[in-house]
């Protein structure tokens, strides 16, 4: 069964997720996460803090195109790289993206590839970082369409390859996002995993699209309030992995 539970808000939604998990729909590895439309505000999914690891690919003719950073965290540093300053290298072109975590090294890596080569991997240590249990994925297409395909999360005993549509374009919608929540108490830093996919840029409506044509992936910690009792099944096995997690 697809993992595409869409739960923007409301007790009815929480009960629906609870029933689905109780009936065993979350047992297959491909159904081990829940997608939410929003985080915070009226949503049942609430941020625990503002700490996050963020990766990004944008189309910029003057500065960096790809970036990996720690936001809202002490001693944060930004890792950036330039794919190209030539607009034609992006327009109507497809790039592969790969955000991954290596448990042995404790590092997150962000890599962008095209038909010719890959960018220099951007690497970020996670020592001392708190638990992370949510992947936020969004695109902006206000200055040129952005289309995602073959988006897949693989690792920690889970294979999730059916993501909600977050494609954007200059007409509408110009912004789309989704939040993949793995459960209260789950920790993305407890083992190896990767988030991969392809991003295709369309025709640009601005000479320098920059933040108006991009993909962003954030790793965050969230909590489901109220938590359906059976939603705890999402975290089964995570405790054992977390016990082996190396902390800085």
PDB file of C-alpha atoms in Angstrom, residues 57 59 83-84 86-97 112-117 144-149 197-204 213:
ATOM      1  CA  UNK A  57      19.538  23.487  -5.401  1.00  0.00           C
ATOM      2  CA  UNK A  59      19.318  28.319 -10.495  1.00  0.00           C
ATOM      3  CA  UNK A  83      26.953  24.158 -10.826  1.00  0.00           C
ATOM      4  CA  UNK A  84      27.000  26.756 -13.597  1.00  0.00           C
ATOM      5  CA  UNK A  86      25.032  29.697 -17.684  1.00  0.00           C
ATOM      6  CA  UNK A  87      21.239  29.724 -17.729  1.00  0.00           C
ATOM      7  CA  UNK A  88      21.171  27.365 -20.710  1.00  0.00           C
ATOM      8  CA  UNK A  89      22.806  24.673 -18.595  1.00  0.00           C
ATOM      9  CA  UNK A  90      19.660  24.566 -16.436  1.00  0.00           C
ATOM     10  CA  UNK A  91      16.784  25.436 -18.759  1.00  0.00           C
ATOM     11  CA  UNK A  92      14.780  22.334 -19.739  1.00  0.00           C
ATOM     12  CA  UNK A  93      17.451  20.168 -18.131  1.00  0.00           C
ATOM     13  CA  UNK A  94      17.239  17.381 -15.545  1.00  0.00           C
ATOM     14  CA  UNK A  95      19.501  16.921 -12.524  1.00  0.00           C
ATOM     15  CA  UNK A  96      19.744  14.146  -9.995  1.00  0.00           C
ATOM     16  CA  UNK A  97      19.814  14.939  -6.280  1.00  0.00           C
ATOM     17  CA  UNK A 112      23.811  17.129  -7.499  1.00  0.00           C
ATOM     18  CA  UNK A 113      24.442  15.311 -10.795  1.00  0.00           C
ATOM     19  CA  UNK A 114      23.730  15.917 -14.469  1.00  0.00           C
ATOM     20  CA  UNK A 115      24.450  13.981 -17.659  1.00  0.00           C
ATOM     21  CA  UNK A 116      28.079  15.058 -17.630  1.00  0.00           C
ATOM     22  CA  UNK A 117      29.256  14.895 -14.029  1.00  0.00           C
ATOM     23  CA  UNK A 144      10.474  28.693 -13.989  1.00  0.00           C
ATOM     24  CA  UNK A 145       8.729  25.359 -13.593  1.00  0.00           C
ATOM     25  CA  UNK A 146      10.185  22.716 -11.266  1.00  0.00           C
ATOM     26  CA  UNK A 147       9.245  19.049 -11.682  1.00  0.00           C
ATOM     27  CA  UNK A 148      10.327  16.188  -9.404  1.00  0.00           C
ATOM     28  CA  UNK A 149      10.372  12.518 -10.428  1.00  0.00           C
ATOM     29  CA  UNK A 197      15.302  11.806  -7.121  1.00  0.00           C
ATOM     30  CA  UNK A 198      15.402  13.910 -10.275  1.00  0.00           C
ATOM     31  CA  UNK A 199      14.569  17.576 -10.715  1.00  0.00           C
ATOM     32  CA  UNK A 200      13.720  19.086 -14.104  1.00  0.00           C
ATOM     33  CA  UNK A 201      13.746  22.840 -14.690  1.00  0.00           C
ATOM     34  CA  UNK A 202      11.499  24.308 -17.392  1.00  0.00           C
ATOM     35  CA  UNK A 203      11.668  27.565 -19.323  1.00  0.00           C
ATOM     36  CA  UNK A 204      12.629  30.505 -17.152  1.00  0.00           C
ATOM     37  CA  UNK A 213      13.354  28.201  -9.166  1.00  0.00           C
TER      38      UNK A 213
END
